[in-house]
PDB file of C-alpha atoms in Angstrom:
ATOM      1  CA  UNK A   1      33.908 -40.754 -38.608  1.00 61.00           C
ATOM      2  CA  UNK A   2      31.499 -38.827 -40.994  1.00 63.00           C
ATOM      3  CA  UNK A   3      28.794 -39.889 -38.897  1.00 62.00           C
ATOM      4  CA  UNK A   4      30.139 -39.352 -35.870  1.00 56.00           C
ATOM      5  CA  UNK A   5      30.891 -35.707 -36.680  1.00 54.00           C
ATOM      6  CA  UNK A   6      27.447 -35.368 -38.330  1.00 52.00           C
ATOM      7  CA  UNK A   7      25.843 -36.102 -34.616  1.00 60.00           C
ATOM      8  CA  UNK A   8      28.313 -33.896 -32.495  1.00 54.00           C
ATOM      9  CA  UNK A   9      26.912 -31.059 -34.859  1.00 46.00           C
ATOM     10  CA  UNK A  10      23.208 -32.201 -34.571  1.00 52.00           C
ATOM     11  CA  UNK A  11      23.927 -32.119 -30.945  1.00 55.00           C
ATOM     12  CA  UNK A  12      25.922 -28.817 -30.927  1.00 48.00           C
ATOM     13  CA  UNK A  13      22.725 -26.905 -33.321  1.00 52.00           C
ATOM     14  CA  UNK A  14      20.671 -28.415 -30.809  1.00 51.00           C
ATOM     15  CA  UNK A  15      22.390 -26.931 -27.802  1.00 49.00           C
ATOM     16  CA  UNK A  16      22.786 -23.555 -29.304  1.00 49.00           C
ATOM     17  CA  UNK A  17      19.133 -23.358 -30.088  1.00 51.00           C
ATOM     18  CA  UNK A  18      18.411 -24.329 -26.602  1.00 51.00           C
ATOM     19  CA  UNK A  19      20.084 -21.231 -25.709  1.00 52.00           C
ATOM     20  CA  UNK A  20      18.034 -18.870 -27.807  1.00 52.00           C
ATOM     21  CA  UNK A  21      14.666 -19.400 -26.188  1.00 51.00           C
ATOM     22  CA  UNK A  22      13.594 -16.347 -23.611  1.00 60.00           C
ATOM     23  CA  UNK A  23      11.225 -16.512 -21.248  1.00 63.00           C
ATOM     24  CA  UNK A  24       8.114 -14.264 -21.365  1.00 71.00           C
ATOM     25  CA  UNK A  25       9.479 -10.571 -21.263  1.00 93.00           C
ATOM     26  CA  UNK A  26       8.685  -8.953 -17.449  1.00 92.00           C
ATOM     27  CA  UNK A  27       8.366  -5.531 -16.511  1.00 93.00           C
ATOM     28  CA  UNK A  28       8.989  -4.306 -12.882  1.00 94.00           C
ATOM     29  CA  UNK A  29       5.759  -1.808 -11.618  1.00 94.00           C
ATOM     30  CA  UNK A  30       4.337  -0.575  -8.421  1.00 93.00           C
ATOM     31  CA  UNK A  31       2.093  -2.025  -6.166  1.00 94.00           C
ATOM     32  CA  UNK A  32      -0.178  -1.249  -4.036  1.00 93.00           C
ATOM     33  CA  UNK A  33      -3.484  -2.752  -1.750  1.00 94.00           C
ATOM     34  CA  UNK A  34      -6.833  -0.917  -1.781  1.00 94.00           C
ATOM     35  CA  UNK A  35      -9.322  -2.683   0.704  1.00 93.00           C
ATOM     36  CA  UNK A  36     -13.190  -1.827   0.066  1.00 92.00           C
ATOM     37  CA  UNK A  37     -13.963  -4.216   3.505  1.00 91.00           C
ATOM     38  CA  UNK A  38     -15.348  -2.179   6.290  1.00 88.00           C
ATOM     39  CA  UNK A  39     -14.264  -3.572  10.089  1.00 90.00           C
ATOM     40  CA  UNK A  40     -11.400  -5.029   8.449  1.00 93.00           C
ATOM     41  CA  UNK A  41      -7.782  -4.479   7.763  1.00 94.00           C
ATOM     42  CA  UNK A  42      -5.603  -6.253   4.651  1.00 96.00           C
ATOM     43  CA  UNK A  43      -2.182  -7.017   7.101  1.00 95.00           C
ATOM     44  CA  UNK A  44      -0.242  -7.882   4.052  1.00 94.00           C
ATOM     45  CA  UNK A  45      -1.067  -9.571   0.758  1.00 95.00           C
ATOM     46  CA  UNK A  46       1.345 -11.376  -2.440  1.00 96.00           C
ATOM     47  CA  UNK A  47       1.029 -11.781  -6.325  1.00 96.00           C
ATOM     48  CA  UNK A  48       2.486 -14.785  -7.310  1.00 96.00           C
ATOM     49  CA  UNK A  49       4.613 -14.977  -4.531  1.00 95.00           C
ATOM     50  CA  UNK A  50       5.224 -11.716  -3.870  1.00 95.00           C
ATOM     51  CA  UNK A  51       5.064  -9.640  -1.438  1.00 92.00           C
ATOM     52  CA  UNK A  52       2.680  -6.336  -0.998  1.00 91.00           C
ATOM     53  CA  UNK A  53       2.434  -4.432   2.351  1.00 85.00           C
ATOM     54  CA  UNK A  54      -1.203  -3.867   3.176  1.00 76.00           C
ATOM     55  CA  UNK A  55      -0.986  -0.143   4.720  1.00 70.00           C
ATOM     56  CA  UNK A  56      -2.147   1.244   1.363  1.00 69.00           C
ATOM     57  CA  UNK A  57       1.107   2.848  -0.049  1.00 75.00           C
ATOM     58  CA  UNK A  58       2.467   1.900  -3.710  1.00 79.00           C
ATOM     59  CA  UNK A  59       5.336  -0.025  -3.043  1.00 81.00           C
ATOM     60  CA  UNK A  60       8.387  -0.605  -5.771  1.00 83.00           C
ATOM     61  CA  UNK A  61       8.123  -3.284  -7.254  1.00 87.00           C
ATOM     62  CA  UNK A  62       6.743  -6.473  -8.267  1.00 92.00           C
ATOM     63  CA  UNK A  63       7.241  -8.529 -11.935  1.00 94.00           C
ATOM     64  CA  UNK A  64       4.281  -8.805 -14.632  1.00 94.00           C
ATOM     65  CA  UNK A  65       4.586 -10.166 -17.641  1.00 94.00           C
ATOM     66  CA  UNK A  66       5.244  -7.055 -20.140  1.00 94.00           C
ATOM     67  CA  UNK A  67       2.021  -8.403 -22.047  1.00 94.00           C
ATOM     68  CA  UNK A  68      -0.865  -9.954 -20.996  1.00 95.00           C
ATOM     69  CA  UNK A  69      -1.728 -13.568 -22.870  1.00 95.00           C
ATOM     70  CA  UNK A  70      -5.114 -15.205 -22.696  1.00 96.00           C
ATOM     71  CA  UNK A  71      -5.161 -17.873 -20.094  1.00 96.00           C
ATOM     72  CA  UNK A  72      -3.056 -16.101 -17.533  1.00 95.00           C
ATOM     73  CA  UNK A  73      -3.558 -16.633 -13.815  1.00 96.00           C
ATOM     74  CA  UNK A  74      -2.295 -15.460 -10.483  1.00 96.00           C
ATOM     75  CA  UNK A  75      -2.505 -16.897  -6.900  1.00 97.00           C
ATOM     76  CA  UNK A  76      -3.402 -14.083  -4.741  1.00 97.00           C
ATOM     77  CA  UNK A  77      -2.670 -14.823  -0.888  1.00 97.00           C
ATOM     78  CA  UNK A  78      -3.460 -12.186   1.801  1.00 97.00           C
ATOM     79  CA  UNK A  79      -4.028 -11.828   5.383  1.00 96.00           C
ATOM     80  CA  UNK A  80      -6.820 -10.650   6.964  1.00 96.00           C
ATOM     81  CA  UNK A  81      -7.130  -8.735  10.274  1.00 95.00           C
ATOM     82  CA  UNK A  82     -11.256  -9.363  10.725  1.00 94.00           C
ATOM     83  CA  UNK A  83     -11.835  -6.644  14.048  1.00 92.00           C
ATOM     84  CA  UNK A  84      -8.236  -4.113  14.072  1.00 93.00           C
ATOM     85  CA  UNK A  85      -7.756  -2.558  17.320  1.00 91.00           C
ATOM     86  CA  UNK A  86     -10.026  -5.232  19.296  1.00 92.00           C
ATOM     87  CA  UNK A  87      -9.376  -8.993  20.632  1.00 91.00           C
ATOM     88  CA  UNK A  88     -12.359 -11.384  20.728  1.00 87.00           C
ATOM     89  CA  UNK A  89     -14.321  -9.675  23.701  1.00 88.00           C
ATOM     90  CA  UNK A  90     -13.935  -6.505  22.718  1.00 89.00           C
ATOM     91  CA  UNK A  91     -10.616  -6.690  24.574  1.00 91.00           C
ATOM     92  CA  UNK A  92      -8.624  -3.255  23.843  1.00 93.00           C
ATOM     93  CA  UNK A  93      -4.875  -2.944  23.789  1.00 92.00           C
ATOM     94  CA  UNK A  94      -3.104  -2.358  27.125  1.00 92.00           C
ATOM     95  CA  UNK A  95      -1.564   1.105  27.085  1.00 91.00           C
ATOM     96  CA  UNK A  96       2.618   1.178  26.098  1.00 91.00           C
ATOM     97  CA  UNK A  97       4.786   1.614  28.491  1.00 90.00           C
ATOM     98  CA  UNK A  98       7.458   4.272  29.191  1.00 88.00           C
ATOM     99  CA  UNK A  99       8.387   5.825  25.430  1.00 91.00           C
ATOM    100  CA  UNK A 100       5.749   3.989  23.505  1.00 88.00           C
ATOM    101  CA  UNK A 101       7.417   0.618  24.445  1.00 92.00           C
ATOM    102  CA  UNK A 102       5.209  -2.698  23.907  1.00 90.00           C
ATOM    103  CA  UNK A 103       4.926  -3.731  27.286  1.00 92.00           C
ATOM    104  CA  UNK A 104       4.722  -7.618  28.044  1.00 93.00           C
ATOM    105  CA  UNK A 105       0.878  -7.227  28.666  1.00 93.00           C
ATOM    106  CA  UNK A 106       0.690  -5.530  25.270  1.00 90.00           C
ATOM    107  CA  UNK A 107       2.638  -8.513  24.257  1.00 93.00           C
ATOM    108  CA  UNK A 108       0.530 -11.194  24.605  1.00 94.00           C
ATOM    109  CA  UNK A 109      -2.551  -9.518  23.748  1.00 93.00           C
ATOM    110  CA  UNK A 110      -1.029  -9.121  20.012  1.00 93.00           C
ATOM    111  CA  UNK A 111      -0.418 -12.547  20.207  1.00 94.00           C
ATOM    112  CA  UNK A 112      -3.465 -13.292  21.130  1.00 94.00           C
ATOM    113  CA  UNK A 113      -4.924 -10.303  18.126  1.00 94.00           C
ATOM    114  CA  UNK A 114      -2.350 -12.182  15.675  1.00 95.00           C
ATOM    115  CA  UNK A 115      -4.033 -15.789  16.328  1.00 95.00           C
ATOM    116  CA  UNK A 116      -7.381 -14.225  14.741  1.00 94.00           C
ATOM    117  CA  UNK A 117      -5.798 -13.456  11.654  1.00 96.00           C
ATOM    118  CA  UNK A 118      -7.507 -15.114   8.953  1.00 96.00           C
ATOM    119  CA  UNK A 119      -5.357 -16.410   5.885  1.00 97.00           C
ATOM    120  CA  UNK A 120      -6.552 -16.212   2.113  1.00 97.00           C
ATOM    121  CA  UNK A 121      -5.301 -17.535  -1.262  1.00 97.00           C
ATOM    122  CA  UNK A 122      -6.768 -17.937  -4.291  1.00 95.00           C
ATOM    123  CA  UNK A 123      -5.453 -18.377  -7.559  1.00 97.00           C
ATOM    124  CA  UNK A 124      -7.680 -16.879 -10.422  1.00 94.00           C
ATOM    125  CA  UNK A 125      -7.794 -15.173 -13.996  1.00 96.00           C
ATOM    126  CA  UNK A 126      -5.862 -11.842 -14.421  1.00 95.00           C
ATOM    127  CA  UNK A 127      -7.752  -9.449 -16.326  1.00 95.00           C
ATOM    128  CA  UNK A 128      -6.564  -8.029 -19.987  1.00 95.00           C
ATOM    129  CA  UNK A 129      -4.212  -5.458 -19.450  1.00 95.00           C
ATOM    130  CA  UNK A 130      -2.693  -3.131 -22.493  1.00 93.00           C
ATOM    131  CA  UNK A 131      -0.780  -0.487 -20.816  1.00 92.00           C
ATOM    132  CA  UNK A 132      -0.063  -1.125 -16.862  1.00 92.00           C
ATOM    133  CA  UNK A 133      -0.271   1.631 -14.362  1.00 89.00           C
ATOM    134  CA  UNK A 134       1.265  -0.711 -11.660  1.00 93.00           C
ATOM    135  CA  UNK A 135      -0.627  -3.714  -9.761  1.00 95.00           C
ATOM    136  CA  UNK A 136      -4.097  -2.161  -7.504  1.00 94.00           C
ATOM    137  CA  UNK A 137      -5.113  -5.578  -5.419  1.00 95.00           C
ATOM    138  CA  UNK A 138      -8.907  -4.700  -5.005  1.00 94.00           C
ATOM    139  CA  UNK A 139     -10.005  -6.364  -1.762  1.00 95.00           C
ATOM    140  CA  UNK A 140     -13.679  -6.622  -2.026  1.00 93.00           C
ATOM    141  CA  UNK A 141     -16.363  -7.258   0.667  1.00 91.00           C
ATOM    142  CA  UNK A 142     -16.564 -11.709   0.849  1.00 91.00           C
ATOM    143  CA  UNK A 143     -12.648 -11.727   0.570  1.00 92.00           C
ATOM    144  CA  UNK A 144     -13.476 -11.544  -2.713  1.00 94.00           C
ATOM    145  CA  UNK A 145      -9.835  -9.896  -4.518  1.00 95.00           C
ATOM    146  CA  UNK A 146      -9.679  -7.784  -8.177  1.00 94.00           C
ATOM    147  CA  UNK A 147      -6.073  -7.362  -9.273  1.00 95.00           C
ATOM    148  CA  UNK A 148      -6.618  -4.081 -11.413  1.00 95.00           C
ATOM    149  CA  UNK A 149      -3.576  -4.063 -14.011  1.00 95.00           C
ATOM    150  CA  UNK A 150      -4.540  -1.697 -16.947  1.00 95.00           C
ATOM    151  CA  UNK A 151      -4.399   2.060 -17.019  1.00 93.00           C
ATOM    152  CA  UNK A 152      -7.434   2.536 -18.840  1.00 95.00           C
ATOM    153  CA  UNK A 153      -9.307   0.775 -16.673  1.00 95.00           C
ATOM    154  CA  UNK A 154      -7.465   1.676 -13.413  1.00 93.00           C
ATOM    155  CA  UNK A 155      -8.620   4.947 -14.647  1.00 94.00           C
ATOM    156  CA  UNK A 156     -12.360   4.086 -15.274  1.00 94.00           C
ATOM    157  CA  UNK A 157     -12.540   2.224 -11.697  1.00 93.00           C
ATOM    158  CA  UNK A 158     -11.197   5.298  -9.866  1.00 92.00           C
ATOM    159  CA  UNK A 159     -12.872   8.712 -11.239  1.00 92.00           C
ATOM    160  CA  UNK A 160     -15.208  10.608  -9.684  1.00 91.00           C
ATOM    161  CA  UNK A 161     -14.332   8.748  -6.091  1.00 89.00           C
ATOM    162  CA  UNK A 162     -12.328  11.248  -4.384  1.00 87.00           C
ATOM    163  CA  UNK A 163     -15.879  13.580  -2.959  1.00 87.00           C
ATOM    164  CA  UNK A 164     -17.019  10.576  -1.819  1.00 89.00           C
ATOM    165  CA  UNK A 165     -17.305   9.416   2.429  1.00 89.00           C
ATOM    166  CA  UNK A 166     -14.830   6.729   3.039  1.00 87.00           C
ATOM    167  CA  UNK A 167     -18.262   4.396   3.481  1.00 89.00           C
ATOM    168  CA  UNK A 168     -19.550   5.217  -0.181  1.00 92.00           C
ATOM    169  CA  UNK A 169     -16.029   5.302  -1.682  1.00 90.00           C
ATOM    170  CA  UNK A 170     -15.963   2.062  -0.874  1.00 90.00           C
ATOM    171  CA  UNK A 171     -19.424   0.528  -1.745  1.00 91.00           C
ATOM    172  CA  UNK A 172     -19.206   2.519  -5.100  1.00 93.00           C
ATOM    173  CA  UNK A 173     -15.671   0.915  -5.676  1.00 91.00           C
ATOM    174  CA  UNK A 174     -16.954  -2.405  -4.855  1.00 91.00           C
ATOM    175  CA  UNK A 175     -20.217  -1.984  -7.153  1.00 92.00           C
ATOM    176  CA  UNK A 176     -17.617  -0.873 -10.141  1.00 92.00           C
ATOM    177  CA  UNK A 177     -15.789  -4.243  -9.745  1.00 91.00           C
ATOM    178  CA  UNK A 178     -18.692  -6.466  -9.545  1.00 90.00           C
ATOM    179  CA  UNK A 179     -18.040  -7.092  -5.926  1.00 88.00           C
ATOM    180  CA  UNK A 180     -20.779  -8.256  -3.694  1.00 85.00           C
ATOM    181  CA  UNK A 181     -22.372  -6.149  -0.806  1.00 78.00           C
ATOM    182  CA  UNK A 182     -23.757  -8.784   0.890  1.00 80.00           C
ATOM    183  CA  UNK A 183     -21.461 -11.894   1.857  1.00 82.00           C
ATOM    184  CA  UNK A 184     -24.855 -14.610   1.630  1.00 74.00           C
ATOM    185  CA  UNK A 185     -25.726 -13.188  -1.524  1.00 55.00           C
ATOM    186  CA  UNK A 186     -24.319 -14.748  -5.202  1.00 54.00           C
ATOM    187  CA  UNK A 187     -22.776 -12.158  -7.194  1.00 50.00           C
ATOM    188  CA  UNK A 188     -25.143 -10.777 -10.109  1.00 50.00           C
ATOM    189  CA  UNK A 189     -22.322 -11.002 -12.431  1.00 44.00           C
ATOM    190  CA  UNK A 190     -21.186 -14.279 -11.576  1.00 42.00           C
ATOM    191  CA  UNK A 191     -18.048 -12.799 -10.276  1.00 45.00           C
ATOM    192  CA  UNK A 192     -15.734 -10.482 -12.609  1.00 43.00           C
TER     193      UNK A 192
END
């Protein structure tokens, strides 16, 4: 009986420590997508599953881990609208109908302008973050992607753009992240 009672315990300690492990601590922050690609539009893009519009904005919110460990990854997916505004062509939109209606000519061509889409994913390092202003996705020229976590850095990346030509802004931003400017050309860097 002794040793029957002696397990059940073992058992019970064992269960009730189970109980006290936590996950990594999150914090919820903003997000937002910053695209550096001339020609091309980011439609929408995800951080480990989830999701970021790709109109520019800071949306609320997506989970990070409340500190950053060494080893950490993310898979970055995003899709990419390679020639906004135009079908293969050069095909234009039909105009809307009656109130700004899609009409069933505009219809299919956005079907059509939808099937050109071009889907990304990559999973890759995040870098060190101390204190988090939110989540910037860089998208850099060669679908290349930055996830820009820390303040200081956000900070560092950012200053000094805002006298800049939308053309420069984003060359200069792509140059800050190591980004290439030409697509058949190795980074210098190796990457970031």
């Amino acid at each position: 009986m002794a040793a029957a009672w002696a397990r059940f315990c073992g058992w019970l300690i064992l269960l009730l420590l189970s109980g006290c492990t936590t996950s990594p601590k999150t914090i919820g922050v903003g997000a937002r997508v910053v695209n550096t690609m001339a020609g091309a539009e980011i439609v929408h893009a995800s951080f480990n599953g989830q999701a970021i519009g790709g109109s520019g904005g800071e949306e609320c919110c997506i989970s990070l881990p409340a500190q950053w460990r060494s080893g950490m990854t993310a898979t970055i997916g995003w899709v990419k609208d390679p020639s906004p505004g135009v079908n293969p062509g050069g095909v234009k939109p039909p105009p809307k109908g009656k109130y700004g209606s899609i009409t069933a000519e505009g219809a299919r061509w956005f079907e059509v302008h939808e099937a050109n889409y071009v889907r990304h994913r990559l999973t890759l390092p995040v870098p060190a973050y101390e204190d988090t202003c939110g989540l910037s996705l860089v998208f850099l020229p060669c679908d290349e992607v930055y996830p820009l976590i820390d303040c200081r850095q956000r900070q560092q990346v950012f200053s000094g753009l805002r006298e800049k030509t939308s053309a420069e802004w984003r060359q200069e931003l792509a140059r800050r992240l190591g980004g290439r400017m030409r697509c058949d050309a190795p980074t210098e860097s190796g990457g970031w």
